[in-house]
């Protein structure tokens, strides 16, 4: 048997299908048995990911290249913890409401960790655990949410093309062009076996 070569990104990014329990959102919520999702499977949903050198993000050539190629002209930092984030409780609640954006959501974890949950084509939640060095792009129009994990801290670089727009559109917002485009991308890929919300 040929041993599976581990994807180096998996040291800082892991994904799995979630269970249905209402327990604390900061717990991992693995299914029993665990059902992992590869980063290549995530890419099929349009979720892109990289492992980068978070200790040297100011000079990192790989980050520079991604920014140039994808046009990410804007950056700032978002620290999520009660001491650093104004209106912490309200923001934490809002981050965990299922929503979409009309642009990509790009986050690069430079410290701490957190969970980005994304809906797959069959409406299952996939939990993406992003740790220091992990960078992800959620495509415009994908339903998702964010929560801290039990370490209760993340510092993320936020990137954007041009002037940033962070507006969340809570589900349902299926009529938005960004959503329709996202759903259409699956129709184009597999000739019709797309998300139910395509109508
Ligand atoms: C770690 S960045 C905070 C989460 C966020 O900005 C967002 O839009 C979640 O969907
Ligand atoms: Fe979001």
XYZ file of C-alpha atoms and ligand atoms in Angstrom:
210
model
C 0.000 0.000 0.000
C 1.281 3.502 -0.872
C 1.438 5.618 2.329
C -0.577 8.852 2.155
C 1.726 11.874 1.964
C 0.405 14.383 4.453
C -0.565 17.773 3.083
C 1.731 20.255 4.963
C -1.198 22.660 5.253
C -2.899 20.180 7.563
C -0.550 21.169 10.405
C -2.421 24.466 10.647
C -5.719 23.762 8.873
C -8.018 20.811 9.467
C -11.599 20.236 8.421
C -14.329 17.775 9.384
C -18.076 17.203 9.154
C -19.848 18.438 12.278
C -22.266 16.589 14.538
C -25.766 17.934 15.235
C -25.357 18.584 18.952
C -26.323 21.902 20.592
C -23.361 21.753 22.982
C -20.964 24.694 23.372
C -20.086 26.048 19.896
C -16.419 26.262 20.932
C -16.105 22.469 21.216
C -14.828 20.583 18.137
C -18.214 18.942 17.329
C -16.699 15.922 15.607
C -19.005 13.174 14.406
C -18.586 9.725 15.907
C -16.566 8.256 14.214
C -14.704 11.345 13.041
C -15.204 12.296 9.376
C -12.396 14.481 8.108
C -12.592 16.588 4.956
C -9.429 17.185 2.926
C -8.282 20.653 1.955
C -8.656 19.580 -1.680
C -12.328 18.761 -1.007
C -12.687 22.228 0.509
C -11.173 23.714 -2.645
C -14.011 22.091 -4.617
C -16.369 24.309 -2.570
C -14.217 27.311 -3.511
C -12.544 27.441 -0.082
C -8.839 28.054 -0.691
C -6.100 27.573 1.889
C -2.392 28.098 2.504
C 0.124 27.467 5.238
C 2.301 30.541 5.732
C 5.076 31.761 8.038
C 3.086 33.697 10.642
C 6.201 34.792 12.539
C 7.391 36.751 9.503
C 4.227 37.946 7.807
C 5.703 41.431 7.282
C 8.423 40.150 4.944
C 6.929 36.873 3.721
C 7.410 36.589 -0.050
C 4.756 33.881 -0.342
C 2.141 36.144 1.231
C 3.285 38.996 -1.032
C 2.823 36.756 -4.072
C -0.700 35.720 -3.034
C -1.623 39.361 -2.421
C -0.290 40.442 -5.812
C -1.868 37.588 -7.734
C -5.269 37.934 -6.077
C -5.286 41.726 -5.774
C -5.490 41.855 -1.974
C -4.521 45.503 -1.576
C -6.041 46.019 1.892
C -4.984 44.477 5.206
C -5.788 45.043 8.856
C -5.938 42.888 11.993
C -8.877 41.623 14.003
C -8.206 40.321 17.507
C -11.070 38.388 19.021
C -11.061 38.294 22.829
C -13.019 40.294 25.442
C -10.100 42.671 26.165
C -9.404 43.638 22.544
C -12.690 43.476 20.641
C -15.232 46.236 21.340
C -18.790 44.859 21.894
C -17.245 41.410 22.237
C -20.399 39.456 23.232
C -22.501 40.958 20.456
C -19.780 40.375 17.840
C -19.249 36.766 18.912
C -23.001 36.184 18.570
C -23.103 37.834 15.136
C -20.054 35.959 13.834
C -21.857 32.678 14.622
C -25.056 33.597 12.757
C -25.069 31.809 9.407
C -24.367 34.442 6.761
C -22.713 35.230 3.453
C -20.755 38.137 2.027
C -20.854 39.600 -1.449
C -17.031 39.433 -1.598
C -14.442 36.899 -0.507
C -13.757 36.576 3.223
C -9.982 36.276 3.559
C -8.459 35.532 6.949
C -4.870 34.739 7.894
C -4.418 33.503 11.456
C -1.194 34.978 12.873
C -1.911 33.923 16.486
C -4.419 31.759 18.351
C -7.029 29.717 16.484
C -10.700 29.510 15.595
C -13.362 27.671 13.621
C -14.787 28.796 10.288
C -17.850 26.646 9.510
C -18.948 26.389 5.895
C -21.966 24.724 4.266
C -21.219 22.076 1.679
C -23.359 21.387 -1.378
C -25.663 19.098 0.634
C -26.113 21.691 3.417
C -23.820 19.821 5.818
C -21.661 21.939 8.094
C -17.929 21.494 7.607
C -15.834 22.887 10.464
C -12.488 24.371 9.364
C -10.026 24.744 12.227
C -7.579 27.502 11.435
C -4.469 27.773 13.584
C -1.405 30.041 13.551
C -0.041 30.096 10.006
C -3.315 29.074 8.349
C -4.861 31.315 5.737
C -8.253 30.728 4.125
C -10.397 32.342 1.496
C -14.142 31.803 1.678
C -15.703 32.559 -1.701
C -18.354 35.257 -2.114
C -21.814 33.752 -1.634
C -20.903 30.750 0.572
C -22.965 30.413 3.754
C -20.651 30.297 6.762
C -20.083 31.368 10.374
C -17.167 31.824 12.789
C -16.527 30.916 16.406
C -13.552 30.913 18.724
C -12.458 27.492 19.965
C -11.880 26.698 23.646
C -8.604 28.664 23.623
C -10.758 31.803 23.298
C -8.321 33.835 21.239
C -7.489 34.578 17.623
C -5.563 37.330 15.885
C -6.366 37.346 12.195
C -5.125 39.448 9.319
C -8.104 40.487 7.209
C -7.396 41.040 3.528
C -9.548 42.576 0.856
C -9.533 43.759 -2.754
C -9.884 47.546 -2.540
C -11.923 49.262 0.178
C -13.172 46.658 2.644
C -16.847 45.756 3.002
C -17.533 43.423 5.918
C -21.366 43.404 5.708
C -22.843 40.004 6.662
C -26.125 38.945 5.020
C -27.771 36.495 7.362
C -29.410 33.442 5.867
C -31.643 33.470 3.829
C -30.212 35.806 1.198
C -30.446 33.488 -1.804
C -31.592 36.238 -4.156
C -28.283 38.139 -3.968
C -26.212 38.003 -7.186
C -23.168 36.789 -5.200
C -25.178 33.796 -3.940
C -26.606 33.029 -7.365
C -23.117 33.189 -8.882
C -21.746 30.853 -6.208
C -24.511 28.303 -6.756
C -24.123 28.634 -10.520
C -20.438 27.747 -10.256
C -21.520 24.251 -9.166
C -24.082 23.929 -11.934
C -21.303 24.749 -14.394
C -18.961 22.236 -12.750
C -21.262 19.215 -12.593
C -24.054 19.961 -14.991
C -26.892 20.438 -12.531
C -26.166 18.435 -9.379
C -25.952 21.672 -7.400
C -27.119 23.079 -4.095
C -30.907 22.984 -3.584
C -30.913 26.755 -3.191
C -30.130 27.139 -6.906
C -33.769 27.946 -7.702
C -11.303 35.951 12.976
S -12.021 37.207 12.025
C -13.633 37.346 12.738
C -14.693 36.644 11.971
C -15.145 37.455 10.796
O -14.615 38.493 10.509
C -16.222 36.976 9.959
O -16.662 37.779 8.991
C -16.771 35.778 10.075
O -17.621 35.364 9.164
Fe -18.281 36.161 7.452
